[in-house]
Short mmCIF file of C-alpha atoms in Angstrom, two decimals:
data_model
loop_
_atom_site.label_atom_id
_atom_site.label_comp_id
_atom_site.label_asym_id
_atom_site.label_seq_id
_atom_site.Cartn_x
_atom_site.Cartn_y
_atom_site.Cartn_z
CA MET F 279 6.20 -54.53 14.81
CA ASP F 280 2.78 -54.61 13.16
CA GLU F 281 1.19 -53.15 16.32
CA LEU F 282 3.69 -50.29 16.30
CA LYS F 283 3.00 -49.62 12.62
CA GLU F 284 -0.75 -49.72 13.26
CA LYS F 285 -0.44 -47.28 16.18
CA THR F 286 1.63 -44.94 14.04
CA GLU F 287 -0.95 -45.00 11.25
CA ASN F 288 -3.80 -44.45 13.74
CA GLY F 289 -1.89 -41.54 15.25
CA LYS F 290 -1.47 -39.96 11.83
CA LYS F 291 -5.17 -40.40 11.07
CA THR F 292 -6.11 -38.88 14.41
CA LYS F 293 -3.87 -35.85 13.84
CA GLU F 294 -5.24 -35.45 10.34
CA ALA F 295 -8.80 -35.61 11.66
CA GLU F 296 -7.98 -33.01 14.32
CA ARG F 297 -6.42 -30.78 11.69
CA ARG F 298 -9.52 -31.04 9.50
CA THR F 299 -11.74 -30.32 12.49
CA ALA F 300 -9.71 -27.27 13.40
CA ARG F 301 -10.04 -25.99 9.84
CA THR F 302 -13.78 -26.59 9.56
CA ALA F 303 -15.08 -25.90 13.07
CA PRO F 304 -16.29 -22.33 13.54
CA PRO F 305 -13.60 -20.53 15.56
CA VAL F 306 -16.11 -18.14 17.10
CA ARG F 307 -19.86 -17.87 17.50
CA PHE F 308 -21.56 -16.68 14.36
CA SER F 309 -23.50 -14.15 16.42
CA VAL F 310 -20.21 -12.41 17.28
CA LEU F 311 -18.25 -12.62 14.03
CA GLY F 312 -21.36 -12.24 11.88
CA SER F 313 -22.56 -9.16 13.76
CA ALA F 314 -19.10 -7.58 13.73
CA SER F 315 -18.71 -8.23 10.00
CA ALA F 316 -22.18 -6.86 9.25
CA LEU F 317 -21.51 -3.65 11.18
CA TYR F 318 -18.13 -3.32 9.49
CA ALA F 319 -19.75 -3.76 6.06
CA LEU F 320 -22.24 -0.97 6.80
CA PHE F 321 -19.44 1.25 8.12
CA TYR F 322 -17.29 0.52 5.05
CA THR F 323 -20.15 1.36 2.71
CA PHE F 324 -20.95 4.63 4.47
CA CYS F 325 -17.32 5.74 4.38
CA LEU F 326 -16.32 4.72 0.86
CA TYR F 327 -19.36 4.48 -1.42
CA LYS F 328 -18.67 6.97 -4.24
CA ASN F 329 -16.18 8.60 -1.94
CA ALA F 330 -12.62 7.74 -2.96
CA SER F 331 -10.84 10.53 -1.11
CA GLY F 332 -13.24 12.09 1.37
CA ILE F 333 -12.80 13.00 5.00
CA THR F 334 -14.31 9.65 6.03
CA TYR F 335 -11.25 7.73 4.80
CA PRO F 336 -9.14 8.06 7.98
CA PHE F 337 -12.19 6.93 9.97
CA PHE F 338 -12.51 3.93 7.65
CA VAL F 339 -8.88 2.96 8.33
CA ALA F 340 -9.39 3.34 12.08
CA GLY F 341 -12.60 1.29 11.91
CA THR F 342 -10.85 -1.45 9.93
CA LEU F 343 -8.12 -1.70 12.56
CA TYR F 344 -10.71 -1.85 15.34
CA TYR F 345 -12.55 -4.62 13.46
CA PHE F 346 -9.37 -6.72 13.25
CA PHE F 347 -8.51 -6.16 16.91
CA PHE F 348 -12.04 -7.01 18.00
CA CYS F 349 -12.03 -10.22 15.96
CA MET F 350 -8.61 -11.17 17.33
CA LYS F 351 -9.83 -10.83 20.93
CA SER F 352 -13.16 -12.55 20.23
CA CYS F 353 -12.03 -15.41 18.01
CA ARG F 354 -10.12 -18.54 18.86
CA VAL F 355 -6.76 -17.43 17.50
CA PRO F 356 -4.45 -20.37 16.67
CA SER F 357 -1.71 -21.20 19.20
CA GLY F 358 -2.75 -18.42 21.56
CA GLU F 359 -1.18 -15.77 19.34
CA GLY F 360 -3.73 -13.16 20.42
CA LYS F 361 -2.45 -13.28 23.99
CA ARG F 362 1.18 -13.15 22.87
CA PHE F 363 0.43 -10.27 20.56
CA LEU F 364 -1.21 -8.18 23.26
CA GLN F 365 1.40 -8.84 25.96
CA GLY F 366 4.77 -8.76 24.17
CA LYS F 367 6.68 -5.47 24.44
CA LYS F 368 8.23 -5.85 21.00
CA GLU F 369 4.86 -6.69 19.47
CA ARG F 370 3.25 -3.65 21.10
CA ALA F 371 6.01 -1.36 19.81
CA GLN F 372 5.62 -2.71 16.29
CA THR F 373 1.86 -2.39 16.57
CA VAL F 374 2.19 1.30 17.49
CA PHE F 375 4.28 1.82 14.34
CA TYR F 376 1.84 -0.06 12.09
CA VAL F 377 -1.27 1.57 13.54
CA GLY F 378 0.30 5.04 13.49
CA SER F 379 1.46 4.60 9.90
CA LEU F 380 -1.94 3.35 8.77
CA LEU F 381 -3.76 6.25 10.42
CA LEU F 382 -1.36 8.73 8.81
CA LEU F 383 -1.85 7.11 5.41
CA GLY F 384 -5.62 7.28 5.88
CA LEU F 385 -5.35 10.95 6.80
CA SER F 386 -3.22 11.68 3.73
CA VAL F 387 -6.02 10.42 1.46
CA CYS F 388 -8.34 13.30 2.30
CA LEU F 389 -5.50 15.82 1.95
CA THR F 390 -4.78 15.16 -1.72
CA ALA F 391 -6.75 14.88 -4.95
CA ASP F 392 -3.93 13.30 -6.97
CA TRP F 393 -5.24 9.95 -8.27
CA LYS F 394 -1.70 8.60 -8.62
CA ILE F 395 -0.88 9.22 -4.97
CA LEU F 396 -4.33 7.97 -3.95
CA TRP F 397 -3.83 4.69 -5.82
CA MET F 398 -0.39 4.15 -4.28
CA THR F 399 -1.62 5.08 -0.80
CA LYS F 400 -4.54 2.67 -0.93
CA LEU F 401 -2.26 -0.11 -2.13
CA GLY F 402 0.08 0.67 0.76
CA ILE F 403 -2.81 0.63 3.24
CA PHE F 404 -3.92 -2.77 1.94
CA LEU F 405 -0.42 -4.25 2.25
CA LEU F 406 0.15 -2.82 5.74
CA ILE F 407 -3.22 -4.06 6.98
CA LEU F 408 -2.47 -7.51 5.55
CA THR F 409 0.93 -7.52 7.28
CA GLN F 410 -0.60 -6.36 10.55
CA ALA F 411 -3.29 -9.06 10.32
CA LEU F 412 -0.62 -11.76 9.93
CA ARG F 413 1.23 -10.39 12.97
CA MET F 414 -1.99 -10.49 14.98
CA TYR F 415 -2.97 -14.05 14.12
CA PHE F 416 0.38 -15.83 13.77
CA ASP F 417 3.72 -15.99 15.52
CA THR F 418 5.89 -14.19 12.98
CA ALA F 419 9.11 -14.36 15.01
CA GLY F 420 11.86 -15.77 12.85
CA TRP F 421 9.95 -15.47 9.59
CA SER F 422 12.19 -14.88 6.59
CA PHE F 423 11.38 -12.58 3.68
CA THR F 424 10.11 -15.61 1.76
CA ASP F 425 7.93 -16.76 4.68
CA TRP F 426 6.17 -13.39 4.74
CA LEU F 427 5.47 -13.49 1.01
CA CYS F 428 4.24 -17.12 1.13
CA ARG F 429 1.95 -16.51 4.10
CA ALA F 430 0.50 -13.34 2.59
CA GLY F 431 -0.34 -15.26 -0.58
CA ARG F 432 -1.76 -18.15 1.42
CA SER F 433 -4.01 -15.84 3.47
CA LEU F 434 -5.55 -14.48 0.27
CA ALA F 435 -6.02 -18.03 -1.00
CA GLU F 436 -7.70 -18.97 2.31
CA LEU F 437 -10.06 -16.06 1.78
CA CYS F 438 -11.21 -17.60 -1.50
CA SER F 439 -11.56 -21.09 -0.01
CA HIS F 440 -13.70 -19.77 2.89
CA MET F 441 -16.15 -17.72 0.80
CA ASN F 442 -18.91 -20.20 1.66
CA THR F 443 -18.46 -19.93 5.43
CA PRO F 444 -20.67 -16.83 6.00
CA PHE F 445 -23.63 -18.80 4.67
CA ALA F 446 -22.66 -22.20 6.09
CA ASP F 447 -22.03 -20.77 9.58
CA ALA F 448 -25.29 -18.80 9.44
CA GLY F 449 -27.29 -21.89 8.48
CA ASP F 450 -25.61 -23.95 11.19
CA TYR F 451 -26.20 -21.25 13.79
CA PHE F 452 -29.88 -20.64 13.09
CA SER F 453 -30.73 -24.33 12.70
CA ASP F 454 -29.20 -25.51 15.99
CA PRO F 455 -30.48 -23.72 19.14
CA GLU F 456 -27.88 -25.47 21.30
CA LYS F 457 -25.07 -23.66 19.49
CA GLN F 458 -26.64 -20.31 20.28
CA GLY F 459 -26.29 -20.87 24.04
CA LYS F 460 -26.56 -17.77 26.18
CA TYR F 461 -26.17 -15.65 23.03
CA GLY F 462 -29.41 -16.98 21.58
CA ALA F 463 -30.89 -13.49 21.65
CA GLY F 464 -28.39 -12.56 18.96
CA LYS F 465 -30.46 -14.58 16.51
CA TYR F 466 -33.42 -12.30 17.01
CA VAL F 467 -31.23 -9.20 16.91
CA LEU F 468 -29.91 -10.24 13.51
CA LEU F 469 -33.40 -11.05 12.25
CA GLY F 470 -34.59 -7.69 13.56
CA LEU F 471 -31.81 -5.86 11.75
CA ALA F 472 -32.57 -7.70 8.53
CA ALA F 473 -36.24 -6.69 8.79
CA ALA F 474 -35.40 -3.12 9.79
CA VAL F 475 -33.23 -2.26 6.78
CA PRO F 476 -35.97 -2.24 4.08
CA LEU F 477 -38.45 -0.62 6.47
CA LEU F 478 -35.89 2.04 7.39
CA LEU F 479 -35.25 2.84 3.74
CA LEU F 480 -38.99 3.17 3.06
CA VAL F 481 -39.61 5.44 6.07
CA LEU F 482 -36.54 7.55 5.23
CA ALA F 483 -37.75 8.04 1.66
CA LEU F 484 -41.17 9.19 2.92
CA LEU F 485 -39.63 11.60 5.46
CA LEU F 486 -37.32 13.08 2.83
CA SER F 487 -40.29 13.85 0.59
CA ALA F 488 -42.32 15.23 3.51
CA ASP F 489 -39.92 17.90 4.81
CA ALA F 490 -37.66 20.04 2.64
CA VAL F 491 -35.42 21.11 5.54
CA PHE F 492 -34.86 17.51 6.64
CA GLU F 493 -34.20 16.50 3.03
CA ARG F 494 -31.64 19.28 2.58
CA MET F 495 -29.88 18.29 5.81
CA VAL F 496 -29.69 14.61 4.88
CA MET F 497 -28.60 15.35 1.30
CA LYS F 498 -25.83 17.59 2.60
CA LEU F 499 -24.53 14.69 4.68
CA ILE F 500 -24.76 11.83 2.19
CA GLY F 501 -25.29 13.53 -1.16
CA GLU F 502 -28.14 12.78 -3.54
CA LEU F 503 -29.10 9.12 -3.79
CA ARG F 504 -31.09 7.45 -6.54
CA LEU F 505 -32.71 4.04 -6.66
CA THR F 506 -29.68 2.62 -8.45
CA ASP F 507 -27.46 4.02 -5.70
CA ILE F 508 -29.51 2.23 -3.05
CA ALA F 509 -29.16 -1.04 -4.95
CA LEU F 510 -25.39 -0.54 -5.33
CA ILE F 511 -25.05 0.33 -1.65
CA CYS F 512 -26.80 -2.89 -0.66
CA LEU F 513 -24.62 -4.89 -3.07
CA LEU F 514 -21.40 -3.27 -1.81
CA ALA F 515 -22.35 -3.89 1.83
CA PHE F 516 -23.14 -7.52 1.05
CA LEU F 517 -19.82 -8.09 -0.75
CA VAL F 518 -17.82 -6.43 2.04
CA TYR F 519 -19.61 -8.58 4.61
CA VAL F 520 -18.79 -11.80 2.76
CA VAL F 521 -15.15 -10.86 2.10
CA SER F 522 -14.41 -9.59 5.61
CA TYR F 523 -16.09 -12.56 7.30
CA SER F 524 -14.31 -15.02 4.98
CA PHE F 525 -10.92 -13.39 5.53
CA ILE F 526 -11.15 -13.55 9.33
CA ARG F 527 -12.57 -17.05 9.13
CA GLY F 528 -9.65 -18.17 6.99
CA LEU F 529 -7.09 -16.65 9.36
CA VAL F 530 -8.46 -18.18 12.55
CA SER F 531 -9.25 -21.56 10.98
CA ASP F 532 -5.84 -22.14 9.49
CA VAL F 533 -3.11 -23.57 11.71
CA TRP F 534 0.12 -22.55 10.03
CA THR F 535 3.65 -22.14 11.21
CA ALA F 536 6.66 -21.01 9.24
CA PRO F 537 8.48 -24.01 7.77
CA LYS F 538 11.76 -25.04 9.29
CA ARG F 539 14.83 -23.60 7.67
CA ARG F 540 15.95 -25.84 4.86
CA GLU F 541 19.62 -26.47 4.59
CA LYS F 542 21.18 -24.45 1.81
CA ARG F 543 22.50 -26.91 -0.74
CA GLY F 544 23.71 -24.62 -3.50
CA GLU F 545 27.41 -24.87 -4.28
CA PRO F 546 28.93 -21.46 -3.49
CA VAL F 547 31.64 -21.90 -6.14
CA ALA F 548 29.01 -21.57 -8.87
CA ALA F 549 27.64 -18.40 -7.29
CA ILE F 550 31.14 -17.00 -6.81
CA THR F 551 31.91 -17.55 -10.49
CA PHE F 552 29.01 -15.61 -11.99
CA THR F 553 28.85 -12.94 -9.27
CA LEU F 554 32.59 -12.29 -9.62
CA LEU F 555 32.22 -11.76 -13.37
CA LEU F 556 29.28 -9.43 -12.74
CA ALA F 557 31.26 -7.55 -10.09
CA LEU F 558 34.14 -6.99 -12.51
CA VAL F 559 31.75 -5.49 -15.05
CA TYR F 560 30.38 -3.21 -12.33
CA VAL F 561 33.90 -2.09 -11.38
CA VAL F 562 34.56 -0.89 -14.93
CA PHE F 563 31.12 0.71 -15.24
CA CYS F 564 31.44 2.49 -11.88
CA ALA F 565 34.88 3.81 -12.90
CA VAL F 566 33.32 5.28 -16.03
CA GLN F 567 30.60 6.94 -13.95
CA ILE F 568 33.13 8.46 -11.56
CA PHE F 569 35.53 9.83 -14.19
CA TYR F 570 33.08 10.78 -16.95
CA LEU F 571 29.85 11.73 -15.20
CA PHE F 572 30.78 12.87 -11.68
CA TRP F 573 34.20 14.45 -12.35
CA GLY F 574 33.95 15.11 -16.09
CA ARG F 575 37.68 14.63 -16.44
CA MET F 576 37.75 12.61 -19.68
CA GLU F 577 36.87 13.45 -23.28
CA LEU F 578 33.56 12.13 -24.62
CA PRO F 579 33.21 10.26 -27.91
CA ALA F 580 32.70 12.40 -31.01
CA GLY F 581 29.17 13.67 -31.53
CA LEU F 582 28.12 13.18 -27.89
CA THR F 583 27.55 16.26 -25.74
CA TRP F 584 27.66 16.35 -21.96
CA ALA F 585 23.93 17.16 -21.82
CA GLY F 586 23.12 14.25 -24.11
CA TYR F 587 25.39 11.90 -22.16
CA ALA F 588 23.88 12.85 -18.80
CA ARG F 589 20.24 12.61 -19.99
CA GLN F 590 20.25 8.91 -20.80
CA GLY F 591 20.22 5.65 -18.94
CA PHE F 592 18.53 6.51 -15.64
CA PHE F 593 15.69 4.05 -16.18
CA GLN F 594 18.12 1.31 -17.23
CA LEU F 595 20.23 1.90 -14.12
CA LEU F 596 17.10 1.78 -11.97
CA PHE F 597 16.28 -1.69 -13.34
CA VAL F 598 19.88 -2.83 -12.83
CA CYS F 599 19.59 -1.84 -9.17
CA LEU F 600 16.45 -3.97 -8.86
CA ILE F 601 18.21 -6.89 -10.57
CA ASN F 602 21.06 -6.60 -8.06
CA LEU F 603 18.58 -6.69 -5.18
CA ILE F 604 16.97 -9.88 -6.47
CA LEU F 605 20.37 -11.42 -7.18
CA VAL F 606 21.73 -10.81 -3.68
CA LEU F 607 18.59 -12.12 -1.97
CA ALA F 608 18.54 -15.22 -4.18
CA CYS F 609 22.21 -16.01 -3.45
CA LEU F 610 21.65 -15.65 0.29
CA ALA F 611 18.65 -18.00 0.15
CA ILE F 612 20.07 -20.73 -2.12
CA PHE F 613 23.83 -21.10 -1.68
CA ARG F 614 25.77 -22.39 1.29
CA GLU F 615 27.61 -19.90 3.45
CA SER F 616 30.91 -18.66 2.05
CA ARG F 617 32.91 -15.66 3.17
CA VAL F 618 34.17 -15.15 -0.38
CA LEU F 619 30.61 -15.09 -1.72
CA LYS F 620 29.55 -12.71 1.06
CA GLY F 621 32.43 -10.42 0.17
CA ILE F 622 31.45 -10.35 -3.51
CA LEU F 623 27.77 -9.75 -2.69
CA THR F 624 28.80 -6.92 -0.37
CA ALA F 625 30.93 -5.40 -3.14
CA ILE F 626 28.01 -5.63 -5.60
CA SER F 627 25.72 -4.00 -3.04
CA LEU F 628 28.16 -1.15 -2.42
CA MET F 629 28.67 -0.59 -6.15
CA THR F 630 24.88 -0.47 -6.47
CA TYR F 631 25.05 2.80 -4.53
CA ILE F 632 27.24 4.23 -7.31
CA LEU F 633 24.61 3.11 -9.83
CA ILE F 634 21.92 4.77 -7.71
CA ALA F 635 23.94 8.00 -7.56
CA SER F 636 24.55 7.89 -11.32
CA SER F 637 20.86 7.37 -12.08
CA ALA F 638 19.81 10.16 -9.70
CA TYR F 639 22.40 12.56 -11.11
CA ARG F 640 21.31 11.88 -14.69
CA MET F 641 17.68 12.42 -13.71
CA LEU F 642 18.47 15.74 -12.04
CA LEU F 643 20.31 16.94 -15.15
CA TYR F 644 17.38 15.80 -17.26
CA ILE F 645 14.94 17.75 -15.07
CA GLN F 646 17.01 20.90 -15.49
CA ASN F 647 16.51 20.72 -19.26
CA TYR F 648 13.07 19.13 -19.57
CA TYR F 649 11.31 20.26 -16.39
CA LEU F 650 9.67 18.21 -13.69
CA THR F 651 6.96 15.53 -13.93
CA PHE F 652 5.41 13.16 -11.44
CA LEU F 653 7.18 10.19 -13.02
CA ARG F 654 10.56 11.87 -12.58
CA VAL F 655 9.78 12.59 -8.94
CA LEU F 656 8.75 8.96 -8.53
CA VAL F 657 12.05 7.75 -10.04
CA LEU F 658 14.07 9.81 -7.55
CA TRP F 659 11.91 8.50 -4.70
CA ALA F 660 12.33 4.90 -5.89
CA LEU F 661 16.11 5.32 -5.97
CA LEU F 662 16.01 6.53 -2.36
CA VAL F 663 13.91 3.50 -1.40
CA ILE F 664 16.39 1.14 -3.06
CA ALA F 665 19.25 2.82 -1.17
CA VAL F 666 17.48 2.24 2.16
CA VAL F 667 16.65 -1.37 1.27
CA PHE F 668 20.25 -2.13 0.28
CA ALA F 669 21.45 -0.87 3.65
CA GLY F 670 19.41 -3.67 5.23
CA VAL F 671 20.57 -6.15 2.60
CA ILE F 672 24.23 -5.46 3.39
CA VAL F 673 23.57 -6.12 7.08
CA SER F 674 21.65 -9.34 6.28
CA ILE F 675 24.58 -10.63 4.20
CA TRP F 676 26.71 -10.88 7.34
CA LYS F 677 23.93 -11.30 9.91
CA GLU F 678 21.43 -13.95 8.88
CA ALA F 679 19.03 -13.22 11.76
CA PHE F 680 18.59 -9.60 10.67
CA PRO F 681 14.82 -8.85 10.22
CA LEU F 682 15.08 -7.71 6.61
CA PHE F 683 11.33 -7.76 5.98
CA SER F 684 10.65 -5.49 8.96
CA TRP F 685 13.47 -3.18 7.90
CA CYS F 686 12.09 -2.90 4.36
CA THR F 687 8.52 -2.42 5.58
CA ALA F 688 9.50 0.34 8.01
CA GLY F 689 11.79 2.08 5.53
CA VAL F 690 9.35 2.05 2.62
CA THR F 691 6.47 3.14 4.89
CA VAL F 692 8.32 6.15 6.30
CA LEU F 693 9.57 7.26 2.88
CA TYR F 694 6.14 6.85 1.34
CA LEU F 695 4.52 8.88 4.12
CA ILE F 696 6.89 11.71 3.19
CA LEU F 697 5.92 11.38 -0.48
CA ALA F 698 2.18 11.22 0.24
CA PHE F 699 2.11 14.28 2.49
CA ALA F 700 4.42 16.25 0.17
CA ARG F 701 1.75 16.29 -2.58
CA PRO F 702 4.15 15.99 -5.56
CA ASP F 703 1.81 17.68 -8.07
CA TYR F 704 2.16 20.95 -6.15
CA TRP F 705 5.95 20.91 -6.44
CA VAL F 706 5.83 19.82 -10.08
CA ALA F 707 3.53 22.75 -10.88
CA ALA F 708 5.63 25.18 -8.82
CA TYR F 709 8.88 24.15 -10.54
CA ASP F 710 7.47 24.13 -14.07
CA ALA F 711 5.41 27.30 -13.63
CA SER F 712 8.39 29.22 -12.29
CA HIS F 713 10.31 28.26 -15.45
CA VAL F 714 7.39 29.50 -17.56
CA MET F 715 7.84 32.95 -16.02
CA LYS F 716 11.62 32.88 -16.51
CA GLU F 717 11.31 31.80 -20.14
CA ALA F 718 8.64 34.42 -20.79
CA GLU F 719 10.96 37.13 -19.47
CA ALA F 720 13.78 35.78 -21.65
CA GLY F 721 11.57 35.71 -24.73
CA GLU F 722 11.50 31.93 -24.94
CA GLY F 723 8.39 29.82 -25.34
CA TYR F 724 6.82 27.11 -23.20
CA ASP F 725 4.33 24.83 -24.90
CA ASP F 726 3.63 22.05 -22.37
CA TYR F 727 0.44 23.54 -20.98
CA GLY F 728 -1.32 20.26 -21.72
CA TYR F 729 0.69 18.52 -18.99
CA LEU F 730 0.11 21.32 -16.47
CA GLY F 731 -3.59 21.32 -17.29
CA GLY F 732 -3.75 17.60 -16.53
CA LEU F 733 -2.42 17.89 -12.99
CA SER F 734 -4.59 17.31 -9.94
CA ALA F 735 -6.15 19.89 -7.64
CA ASP F 736 -2.97 19.76 -5.54
CA ALA F 737 -1.30 21.93 -8.18
CA ALA F 738 -3.86 24.74 -8.15
CA PRO F 739 -2.18 27.00 -5.53
CA ALA F 740 1.12 26.88 -7.44
CA LEU F 741 -0.55 27.47 -10.82
CA VAL F 742 -2.46 30.46 -9.48
CA LYS F 743 0.72 31.89 -7.95
CA TYR F 744 2.33 32.06 -11.40
CA GLY F 745 -0.86 32.79 -13.29
CA SER F 746 -0.36 36.48 -14.03
CA ASP F 747 1.26 35.78 -17.38
CA THR F 748 -1.15 35.98 -20.30
CA LYS F 749 0.02 32.60 -21.61
CA TRP F 750 -1.83 30.93 -18.76
CA TYR F 751 -5.14 31.83 -20.35
CA THR F 752 -4.88 28.92 -22.76
CA TYR F 753 -7.45 26.20 -23.34
CA PRO F 754 -5.70 23.54 -21.16
CA MET F 755 -5.55 25.93 -18.20
CA GLN F 756 -9.14 27.09 -18.65
CA ASP F 757 -10.22 23.46 -18.86
CA TYR F 758 -8.21 22.70 -15.70
CA ARG F 759 -9.98 25.50 -13.84
CA ALA F 760 -13.45 24.37 -14.94
CA ARG F 761 -12.71 20.74 -14.06
CA ILE F 762 -11.46 21.49 -10.55
CA LEU F 763 -14.33 23.89 -9.75
CA ASN F 764 -16.87 21.34 -11.00
CA ARG F 765 -15.40 18.64 -8.72
CA SER F 766 -15.31 20.94 -5.72
CA GLU F 767 -18.96 21.94 -6.18
CA LYS F 768 -20.00 18.27 -5.90
CA MET F 769 -18.36 17.82 -2.49
CA SER F 770 -20.60 16.94 0.43
CA LEU F 771 -19.75 16.81 4.10
CA ARG F 772 -18.95 13.11 3.74
CA SER F 773 -16.75 13.57 0.66
CA PHE F 774 -14.94 16.71 1.81
CA ASN F 775 -11.36 16.82 0.50
CA LEU F 776 -8.92 19.46 1.71
CA SER F 777 -7.03 19.65 -1.57
CA LEU F 778 -10.18 20.34 -3.59
CA TRP F 779 -11.32 22.94 -1.06
CA GLN F 780 -7.96 24.73 -1.20
CA ALA F 781 -7.94 24.54 -5.01
CA GLU F 782 -11.39 26.09 -5.20
CA ARG F 783 -10.38 28.97 -2.94
CA SER F 784 -7.13 29.53 -4.86
CA LEU F 785 -8.80 29.53 -8.28
CA GLU F 786 -11.58 31.86 -7.16
CA ALA F 787 -9.09 34.23 -5.53
CA GLY F 788 -6.95 34.14 -8.68
CA SER F 789 -9.89 34.98 -10.95
CA GLN F 790 -10.91 37.89 -8.70
CA SER F 791 -7.41 39.35 -8.61
CA GLY F 792 -7.05 38.87 -12.38
#
């Protein structure tokens, strides 16, 4: 008995030692991962330094994808996931979708100058790249929504815990010739590159001062650089190198599989009780929406007009829809299976569509009276996203194996691509500016030029189209014109942005015709 216990304890210690070794041993030669990360850092810096929305952005996205694929093929990916990822038909189909979506998102960046869309697009690119990286390095088959969220958080935590590995692996590599093997020449290549960078900068500075034509050509490509810029470029490249190396190192060093499905222990009677009460409230509320708002068949309370009734509550209803989404997902994850509970959750999900329709209808009525803004466009888009997500939720209520995370990812990605390429500021300006003309003809006033003057360069073609009215020659519009032309004049070949270029041409054409 003691021998069996001792063997069991020794086996546990051996497995624990193997696990620690797998986590600490370099998964790939430093000469390979280090060189790839260094080149990626230089590429990243060239594409994005002081260039938030230039033509280099789609190339940066493509280069980032290539970096991840190269590392996957070169590194020791846990459990042979690299081979599975490259050979599976389903994985290849999903990869085509992810890669295509990422390239389209990268392309959309250089087509717009709207900082709101740019911020959302870059966040979407980050999340999609993170999701794609998890698919490349782990077997994600059977992962639940919660598994995806937990593993994404853990991968970022692994990045922080491996921040020392670029330096530790480099020291280990250069101090032990046996680990260099047949790739020992890589040591001298890296040393040569390190010595070449400062020398290259010095020679380039001398050549720029020696020939005006060469200087003009280089400045047109990269823009004017000062000494502080050179220091910031070196710092950015260094940080990108450390982060990218550490992220890949954390992925390939961590052996992780999705935890086994825990048995749901929640008593469904408790869930049925509170969801049933909530469903009854929704039934009454939805009846009010149908008879008062959609049909308008009943008399409103005294002092409340139809316009006032319709222009309230859309934000509250949007939050209620989000609460319903969290509620349904939580019930499916916690409580034991019950057909009654599934029926109630399905009813709540279906009534959520009435809430979505009510919120959208109120917002449309509000826009008719108070014009269009980016936030109002975003609310309508968010309601459409929630409608698509709830379609997958309803299926997952009755089919537990339904890939809800993939459904949500695909749906949100496609809908966001439509939003990003639509350039909302253009349509906001077109809608509002057309109403300026109508109100001017009717003798009414429009005084929200401050909002129009704060729009991005995407709005310039629409503003110029309706710019014949004398009211457009106000300070906000003159300031808008000067701001856009100033930004467009600073564009270089590297930072070329189609929206700014179109805005410049539209504003110049408008001033000539005026």
